[in-house]
């Protein structure tokens, strides 16, 4: 068995603009790369390119997927939202939430993005693949059932998790989100549930401004099945690994999942325009290795990484490659061209100790 890699060229065509030069978008007209929002296709397309060039691609089981169908989407999103999204998409695109513009065919591309995550999780749970990566775009972790925000139009991971549960492929699933932003959508969707653990590592007071507190542990039956680990700006490699080892891994172990899904954004990297963290490509490799080992210990290795943010077009692909390499347990690396710079920019022992003290506070606030 191999590591699966799910992707579709059309996910790179999601665009908020309505034209490529003067050609109306739709059908076979590919949008131009230059766009207004940072959530452009290049960081993601360049990850796929890098994986091809290093040769890692040839070792992966590369696959496409069908779009998530209406039944799958309705497990998370109200019919009225899907109808409005589809109608606006058919009419040429628009905006239904906050910073989520889409062009003609945006609905179909978003459904495809959710479909990649859904197919990846299903194949891993059916034992067809060791584990898998879904290069989903648009991203999903901010999307609420009826309100798209933060570049996210459909809740990709939630759709995948609900499909797996509905099909009886798993009973308990843990979601770990290391995108620099709080996974507010995933959290909200499963906030009352005890069958899905949601854990988010994120930069405090980034996006969204009003969610992601350590005291938010879930509600009702879901109390204790949500954990937020807000981290101070400047947290680097050592701080991320400490947060994972001290807070994330024990929660996931205690939960005892049948599978682990990761919301894998790379916007905590030190060159990202939307984050103020100092993670490096090696950080994402190390986080993925730890999660792979955790999955091997807890759930026969059943692990799926779903791509979320990451807006440094130049550096994010190296972060993603390190993650995919670690997922595949491969020796094929894409050496970080800025490894020395990245290492020298780490915050240092004094700040790492400060992060440790903040993790103590998170544990207290979370009642751990
Ligand atoms: Zn993000």
CSV table of C-alpha atoms and ligand atoms in Angstrom, one decimal:
chain,number,residue,atom,x,y,z
A,1,UNK,CA,0.0,0.0,0.0
A,2,UNK,CA,1.1,3.5,-0.7
A,3,UNK,CA,0.4,7.0,0.4
A,4,UNK,CA,-2.4,8.5,-1.6
A,5,UNK,CA,-2.3,12.0,-3.1
A,6,UNK,CA,-5.6,13.5,-4.2
A,7,UNK,CA,-5.7,16.5,-6.5
A,8,UNK,CA,-7.5,18.0,-9.5
A,9,UNK,CA,-6.2,20.7,-11.8
A,10,UNK,CA,-9.6,22.4,-11.6
A,11,UNK,CA,-9.0,23.2,-7.9
A,12,UNK,CA,-6.2,25.5,-9.2
A,13,UNK,CA,-8.8,27.3,-11.3
A,14,UNK,CA,-11.0,28.6,-8.4
A,15,UNK,CA,-10.9,32.4,-8.8
A,16,UNK,CA,-12.8,35.4,-7.5
A,17,UNK,CA,-12.2,37.4,-10.7
A,18,UNK,CA,-14.6,37.0,-13.5
A,19,UNK,CA,-12.2,37.3,-16.4
A,20,UNK,CA,-9.0,36.0,-17.8
A,21,UNK,CA,-7.9,39.1,-19.6
A,22,UNK,CA,-11.1,39.8,-21.4
A,23,UNK,CA,-12.2,36.2,-21.8
A,24,UNK,CA,-15.2,35.4,-19.5
A,25,UNK,CA,-14.4,32.5,-17.2
A,26,UNK,CA,-16.0,29.2,-17.4
A,27,UNK,CA,-15.7,26.1,-19.5
A,28,UNK,CA,-12.1,25.9,-20.8
A,29,UNK,CA,-11.0,29.4,-19.9
A,30,UNK,CA,-8.4,29.1,-17.2
A,31,UNK,CA,-8.2,32.1,-14.8
A,32,UNK,CA,-5.0,34.0,-14.8
A,33,UNK,CA,-2.8,33.5,-11.8
A,34,UNK,CA,-2.7,37.2,-10.7
A,35,UNK,CA,-5.7,37.8,-8.5
A,36,UNK,CA,-6.7,40.2,-5.7
A,37,UNK,CA,-6.8,37.8,-2.8
A,38,UNK,CA,-3.7,36.0,-1.4
A,39,UNK,CA,-5.6,32.7,-1.7
A,40,UNK,CA,-4.4,32.2,-5.2
A,41,UNK,CA,-3.5,29.0,-6.9
A,42,UNK,CA,0.2,29.3,-7.1
A,43,UNK,CA,1.2,28.1,-3.6
A,44,UNK,CA,-0.8,25.0,-4.2
A,45,UNK,CA,0.1,24.3,-7.8
A,46,UNK,CA,3.8,24.8,-7.0
A,47,UNK,CA,3.5,22.2,-4.2
A,48,UNK,CA,2.3,19.7,-6.8
A,49,UNK,CA,5.1,20.8,-9.2
A,50,UNK,CA,7.7,20.3,-6.5
A,51,UNK,CA,6.5,16.9,-5.6
A,52,UNK,CA,6.7,15.9,-9.3
A,53,UNK,CA,10.2,17.3,-9.7
A,54,UNK,CA,11.7,15.6,-6.7
A,55,UNK,CA,10.4,12.3,-7.8
A,56,UNK,CA,8.2,11.9,-4.7
A,57,UNK,CA,5.2,12.0,-7.0
A,58,UNK,CA,6.1,8.7,-8.6
A,59,UNK,CA,6.1,6.9,-5.2
A,60,UNK,CA,2.6,8.1,-4.4
A,61,UNK,CA,-0.8,6.7,-5.4
A,62,UNK,CA,-2.0,9.8,-7.2
A,63,UNK,CA,-5.8,10.0,-7.7
A,64,UNK,CA,-8.6,12.3,-8.6
A,65,UNK,CA,-12.1,12.2,-7.1
A,66,UNK,CA,-15.7,12.9,-7.8
A,67,UNK,CA,-17.2,16.2,-6.4
A,68,UNK,CA,-18.9,15.8,-3.1
A,69,UNK,CA,-22.5,15.2,-4.0
A,70,UNK,CA,-25.5,17.0,-2.7
A,71,UNK,CA,-26.3,14.4,0.0
A,72,UNK,CA,-22.7,14.6,1.3
A,73,UNK,CA,-22.8,18.4,1.4
A,74,UNK,CA,-26.2,18.5,3.1
A,75,UNK,CA,-24.8,16.6,6.1
A,76,UNK,CA,-23.0,19.8,6.9
A,77,UNK,CA,-24.6,22.7,4.9
A,78,UNK,CA,-28.3,23.7,4.8
A,79,UNK,CA,-30.0,23.3,1.5
A,80,UNK,CA,-30.7,27.0,1.3
A,81,UNK,CA,-27.0,27.9,1.5
A,82,UNK,CA,-26.1,25.3,-1.2
A,83,UNK,CA,-28.9,26.6,-3.4
A,84,UNK,CA,-27.8,30.2,-3.1
A,85,UNK,CA,-24.2,29.3,-3.7
A,86,UNK,CA,-25.0,27.2,-6.8
A,87,UNK,CA,-27.3,29.9,-8.2
A,88,UNK,CA,-24.7,32.6,-7.8
A,89,UNK,CA,-22.1,30.4,-9.2
A,90,UNK,CA,-24.3,29.6,-12.3
A,91,UNK,CA,-24.9,33.3,-12.7
A,92,UNK,CA,-21.3,34.2,-13.0
A,93,UNK,CA,-20.0,34.2,-9.4
A,94,UNK,CA,-20.1,36.6,-6.5
A,95,UNK,CA,-19.7,36.8,-2.7
A,96,UNK,CA,-21.9,35.2,-0.1
A,97,UNK,CA,-19.9,35.7,3.1
A,98,UNK,CA,-16.6,37.3,4.1
A,99,UNK,CA,-13.6,37.2,1.7
A,100,UNK,CA,-15.0,34.3,-0.2
A,101,UNK,CA,-15.4,35.5,-3.8
A,102,UNK,CA,-15.9,32.9,-6.4
A,103,UNK,CA,-16.3,32.9,-10.2
A,104,UNK,CA,-18.5,30.9,-12.5
A,105,UNK,CA,-18.3,27.3,-11.7
A,106,UNK,CA,-17.1,28.1,-8.2
A,107,UNK,CA,-19.7,25.8,-6.7
A,108,UNK,CA,-18.5,22.8,-8.7
A,109,UNK,CA,-14.9,23.5,-7.9
A,110,UNK,CA,-15.6,23.8,-4.2
A,111,UNK,CA,-17.6,20.6,-4.3
A,112,UNK,CA,-14.6,19.0,-6.0
A,113,UNK,CA,-12.3,20.3,-3.2
A,114,UNK,CA,-14.6,18.7,-0.6
A,115,UNK,CA,-14.7,15.6,-2.8
A,116,UNK,CA,-10.9,15.2,-2.7
A,117,UNK,CA,-10.9,15.2,1.1
A,118,UNK,CA,-13.9,12.9,1.2
A,119,UNK,CA,-12.4,10.3,-1.2
A,120,UNK,CA,-9.0,10.4,0.6
A,121,UNK,CA,-10.5,9.7,4.0
A,122,UNK,CA,-12.8,7.0,2.6
A,123,UNK,CA,-10.0,5.2,0.8
A,124,UNK,CA,-7.8,5.2,3.9
A,125,UNK,CA,-10.7,3.9,6.1
A,126,UNK,CA,-11.4,1.2,3.5
A,127,UNK,CA,-7.8,0.1,3.7
A,128,UNK,CA,-6.9,1.0,0.1
A,129,UNK,CA,-4.1,3.4,1.1
A,130,UNK,CA,-1.6,3.6,4.0
A,131,UNK,CA,-2.6,7.3,4.5
A,132,UNK,CA,-3.4,10.2,2.2
A,133,UNK,CA,-3.0,13.8,1.3
A,134,UNK,CA,-5.8,15.9,-0.3
A,135,UNK,CA,-4.6,19.0,-2.2
A,136,UNK,CA,-8.0,20.7,-1.7
A,137,UNK,CA,-8.7,24.2,-2.9
A,138,UNK,CA,-10.6,26.3,-2.0
A,139,UNK,CA,-9.8,25.6,1.7
A,140,UNK,CA,-12.5,24.7,4.2
A,141,UNK,CA,-11.7,25.0,7.9
A,142,UNK,CA,-13.3,28.5,8.4
A,143,UNK,CA,-16.6,27.7,6.6
A,144,UNK,CA,-19.7,27.6,8.8
A,145,UNK,CA,-22.7,25.6,7.7
A,146,UNK,CA,-24.4,28.6,6.3
A,147,UNK,CA,-21.7,31.3,6.2
A,148,UNK,CA,-18.5,31.1,4.1
A,149,UNK,CA,-15.6,33.1,5.4
A,150,UNK,CA,-11.8,33.3,5.2
A,151,UNK,CA,-11.5,32.0,1.6
A,152,UNK,CA,-13.5,28.9,2.6
A,153,UNK,CA,-16.7,28.0,0.7
A,154,UNK,CA,-17.5,24.5,1.9
A,155,UNK,CA,-16.3,22.8,5.0
A,156,UNK,CA,-14.2,20.2,3.3
A,157,UNK,CA,-13.0,18.2,6.3
A,158,UNK,CA,-16.4,18.3,8.0
A,159,UNK,CA,-18.0,17.0,4.8
A,160,UNK,CA,-15.4,14.2,4.7
A,161,UNK,CA,-15.8,13.3,8.3
A,162,UNK,CA,-19.6,13.2,8.2
A,163,UNK,CA,-19.4,11.0,5.1
A,164,UNK,CA,-17.1,8.5,6.8
A,165,UNK,CA,-19.3,8.4,9.9
A,166,UNK,CA,-22.5,8.1,7.9
A,167,UNK,CA,-21.0,5.2,5.9
A,168,UNK,CA,-20.0,3.4,9.0
A,169,UNK,CA,-16.3,3.5,8.1
A,170,UNK,CA,-15.4,5.1,11.5
A,171,UNK,CA,-17.1,5.9,14.8
A,172,UNK,CA,-14.7,8.4,16.2
A,173,UNK,CA,-12.5,10.8,14.3
A,174,UNK,CA,-9.9,13.4,15.6
A,175,UNK,CA,-9.2,16.5,13.6
A,176,UNK,CA,-5.9,18.4,14.3
A,177,UNK,CA,-5.7,21.8,12.7
A,178,UNK,CA,-2.2,23.4,12.4
A,179,UNK,CA,-3.2,26.2,10.0
A,180,UNK,CA,-2.1,29.5,11.5
A,181,UNK,CA,-5.7,30.6,11.8
A,182,UNK,CA,-8.3,29.1,14.1
A,183,UNK,CA,-10.3,26.3,12.6
A,184,UNK,CA,-13.6,28.0,13.6
A,185,UNK,CA,-15.8,26.3,11.1
A,186,UNK,CA,-14.7,22.7,12.0
A,187,UNK,CA,-15.0,23.6,15.7
A,188,UNK,CA,-18.5,25.0,15.3
A,189,UNK,CA,-19.8,22.1,13.3
A,190,UNK,CA,-18.7,19.5,15.8
A,191,UNK,CA,-19.0,21.7,19.0
A,192,UNK,CA,-21.8,19.6,20.5
A,193,UNK,CA,-20.5,16.3,19.4
A,194,UNK,CA,-18.5,13.7,21.3
A,195,UNK,CA,-17.7,11.5,18.3
A,196,UNK,CA,-15.4,14.1,16.6
A,197,UNK,CA,-12.5,15.7,18.5
A,198,UNK,CA,-11.4,19.0,17.1
A,199,UNK,CA,-8.0,20.5,18.1
A,200,UNK,CA,-6.7,23.7,16.7
A,201,UNK,CA,-3.2,25.2,17.1
A,202,UNK,CA,-3.3,28.8,15.9
A,203,UNK,CA,-1.8,32.3,16.3
A,204,UNK,CA,-3.8,34.1,19.0
A,205,UNK,CA,-5.8,37.1,17.8
A,206,UNK,CA,-5.3,36.4,14.2
A,207,UNK,CA,-8.3,35.3,12.2
A,208,UNK,CA,-11.1,35.1,13.3
A,209,UNK,CA,-10.5,37.6,16.1
A,210,UNK,CA,-13.3,36.4,18.3
A,211,UNK,CA,-12.9,32.6,18.4
A,212,UNK,CA,-10.2,30.1,19.4
A,213,UNK,CA,-9.9,30.6,23.1
A,214,UNK,CA,-8.5,27.8,25.2
A,215,UNK,CA,-11.5,27.9,27.5
A,216,UNK,CA,-13.8,26.8,24.6
A,217,UNK,CA,-13.9,23.1,25.2
A,218,UNK,CA,-17.2,22.1,23.5
A,219,UNK,CA,-20.8,22.0,24.7
A,220,UNK,CA,-23.2,19.4,26.0
A,221,UNK,CA,-22.2,16.0,24.8
A,222,UNK,CA,-19.3,17.6,23.1
A,223,UNK,CA,-17.8,19.1,26.3
A,224,UNK,CA,-14.1,18.2,26.3
A,225,UNK,CA,-14.1,17.2,22.6
A,226,UNK,CA,-12.7,20.6,21.5
A,227,UNK,CA,-9.3,22.0,22.4
A,228,UNK,CA,-7.9,25.3,21.3
A,229,UNK,CA,-4.2,26.1,21.7
A,230,UNK,CA,-3.7,29.8,20.9
A,231,UNK,CA,0.0,30.6,20.5
A,232,UNK,CA,1.7,33.9,20.7
A,233,UNK,CA,3.1,35.6,17.5
A,234,UNK,CA,6.7,34.5,17.0
A,235,UNK,CA,6.2,30.9,18.1
A,236,UNK,CA,8.8,28.9,16.1
A,237,UNK,CA,9.8,25.3,15.5
A,238,UNK,CA,10.4,24.4,19.2
A,239,UNK,CA,7.2,26.0,20.4
A,240,UNK,CA,5.1,24.2,17.8
A,241,UNK,CA,6.6,20.9,18.7
A,242,UNK,CA,6.2,21.6,22.4
A,243,UNK,CA,2.5,22.5,21.9
A,244,UNK,CA,2.0,19.3,19.9
A,245,UNK,CA,3.8,17.0,22.4
A,246,UNK,CA,2.4,18.6,25.6
A,247,UNK,CA,-1.2,19.4,24.6
A,248,UNK,CA,-2.3,18.0,21.3
A,249,UNK,CA,-1.0,14.4,21.3
A,250,UNK,CA,-2.3,13.6,24.9
A,251,UNK,CA,-5.8,14.8,23.9
A,252,UNK,CA,-5.8,12.7,20.7
A,253,UNK,CA,-4.5,9.7,22.6
A,254,UNK,CA,-7.2,10.1,25.3
A,255,UNK,CA,-9.9,10.4,22.7
A,256,UNK,CA,-8.9,7.1,20.9
A,257,UNK,CA,-9.9,7.9,17.3
A,258,UNK,CA,-10.5,5.5,14.5
A,259,UNK,CA,-8.7,8.0,12.2
A,260,UNK,CA,-6.9,11.3,12.3
A,261,UNK,CA,-7.6,14.1,9.9
A,262,UNK,CA,-5.2,17.1,9.7
A,263,UNK,CA,-6.2,20.6,8.5
A,264,UNK,CA,-2.7,21.2,7.1
A,265,UNK,CA,-2.1,24.9,6.4
A,266,UNK,CA,1.4,26.2,6.0
A,267,UNK,CA,0.6,29.8,6.9
A,268,UNK,CA,2.5,29.4,10.2
A,269,UNK,CA,5.7,29.5,8.2
A,270,UNK,CA,8.1,32.3,8.8
A,271,UNK,CA,7.6,33.8,5.3
A,272,UNK,CA,3.8,33.8,5.2
A,273,UNK,CA,2.0,37.2,4.6
A,274,UNK,CA,-1.0,36.3,6.8
A,275,UNK,CA,0.8,34.9,9.8
A,276,UNK,CA,3.4,36.1,12.3
A,277,UNK,CA,4.8,32.7,13.3
A,278,UNK,CA,8.3,31.3,12.7
A,279,UNK,CA,7.6,27.7,11.7
A,280,UNK,CA,9.9,26.2,9.0
A,281,UNK,CA,9.5,23.5,6.4
A,282,UNK,CA,11.1,21.2,8.9
A,283,UNK,CA,8.4,22.1,11.5
A,284,UNK,CA,5.7,20.7,9.2
A,285,UNK,CA,7.8,17.6,8.5
A,286,UNK,CA,8.2,17.1,12.2
A,287,UNK,CA,4.5,17.7,13.0
A,288,UNK,CA,3.5,15.3,10.3
A,289,UNK,CA,6.0,12.6,11.5
A,290,UNK,CA,4.6,12.9,15.0
A,291,UNK,CA,1.0,12.7,13.8
A,292,UNK,CA,1.9,9.7,11.6
A,293,UNK,CA,3.4,7.9,14.6
A,294,UNK,CA,0.4,8.8,16.7
A,295,UNK,CA,-2.0,7.4,14.0
A,296,UNK,CA,0.1,4.2,13.9
A,297,UNK,CA,-0.1,3.8,17.6
A,298,UNK,CA,-3.8,4.6,17.9
A,299,UNK,CA,-5.6,3.7,14.7
A,300,UNK,CA,-3.5,1.5,12.4
A,301,UNK,CA,-2.0,4.6,10.8
A,302,UNK,CA,-5.2,5.9,9.4
A,303,UNK,CA,-4.3,9.5,8.7
A,304,UNK,CA,-5.4,12.1,6.1
A,305,UNK,CA,-3.9,15.5,5.6
A,306,UNK,CA,-6.2,18.0,3.9
A,307,UNK,CA,-4.6,21.2,2.5
A,308,UNK,CA,-5.8,24.5,4.0
A,309,UNK,CA,-4.0,27.8,3.9
A,310,UNK,CA,-0.4,28.8,3.1
A,311,UNK,CA,0.2,32.0,1.1
A,312,UNK,CA,3.9,32.2,0.6
A,313,UNK,CA,4.0,31.1,-3.0
A,314,UNK,CA,7.8,30.5,-2.9
A,315,UNK,CA,8.2,28.8,0.5
A,316,UNK,CA,4.9,27.1,1.2
A,317,UNK,CA,5.6,24.3,-1.3
A,318,UNK,CA,8.7,23.3,0.6
A,319,UNK,CA,6.6,23.1,3.8
A,320,UNK,CA,4.0,21.0,2.0
A,321,UNK,CA,6.7,18.8,0.5
A,322,UNK,CA,8.1,18.1,3.9
A,323,UNK,CA,4.7,17.1,5.2
A,324,UNK,CA,4.0,14.8,2.2
A,325,UNK,CA,7.5,13.3,2.6
A,326,UNK,CA,6.9,12.6,6.3
A,327,UNK,CA,3.4,11.2,5.5
A,328,UNK,CA,4.9,8.8,3.0
A,329,UNK,CA,7.8,8.0,5.3
A,330,UNK,CA,10.0,8.7,2.2
A,331,UNK,CA,13.7,9.5,1.9
A,332,UNK,CA,12.9,11.8,-1.1
A,333,UNK,CA,13.3,15.3,0.2
A,334,UNK,CA,13.0,18.8,-1.2
A,335,UNK,CA,15.8,20.4,0.9
A,336,UNK,CA,14.7,23.8,2.3
A,337,UNK,CA,16.6,26.4,0.3
A,338,UNK,CA,16.4,28.8,3.2
A,339,UNK,CA,17.1,26.3,6.0
A,340,UNK,CA,20.0,28.2,7.4
A,341,UNK,CA,18.1,31.5,7.4
A,342,UNK,CA,15.1,29.8,8.9
A,343,UNK,CA,17.1,28.3,11.7
A,344,UNK,CA,18.9,31.5,12.5
A,345,UNK,CA,15.5,33.3,12.7
A,346,UNK,CA,14.1,31.0,15.4
A,347,UNK,CA,13.1,33.0,18.5
A,348,UNK,CA,15.6,31.4,20.8
A,349,UNK,CA,15.6,29.8,24.2
A,350,UNK,CA,14.2,32.7,26.2
A,351,UNK,CA,11.1,33.0,23.9
A,352,UNK,CA,10.7,29.3,23.7
A,353,UNK,CA,10.5,29.3,27.5
A,354,UNK,CA,7.9,32.0,27.3
A,355,UNK,CA,5.9,29.8,24.9
A,356,UNK,CA,6.2,27.0,27.4
A,357,UNK,CA,4.7,29.3,30.1
A,358,UNK,CA,1.9,30.1,27.7
A,359,UNK,CA,1.2,26.4,27.2
A,360,UNK,CA,0.9,26.1,30.9
A,361,UNK,CA,-1.7,28.8,30.8
A,362,UNK,CA,-3.5,27.2,27.9
A,363,UNK,CA,-3.6,23.9,30.0
A,364,UNK,CA,-5.1,25.8,32.9
A,365,UNK,CA,-7.6,27.7,30.8
A,366,UNK,CA,-8.7,24.4,29.1
A,367,UNK,CA,-9.0,22.7,32.5
A,368,UNK,CA,-6.4,20.1,31.6
B,1,LIG,ZN1,-4.9,30.0,7.5
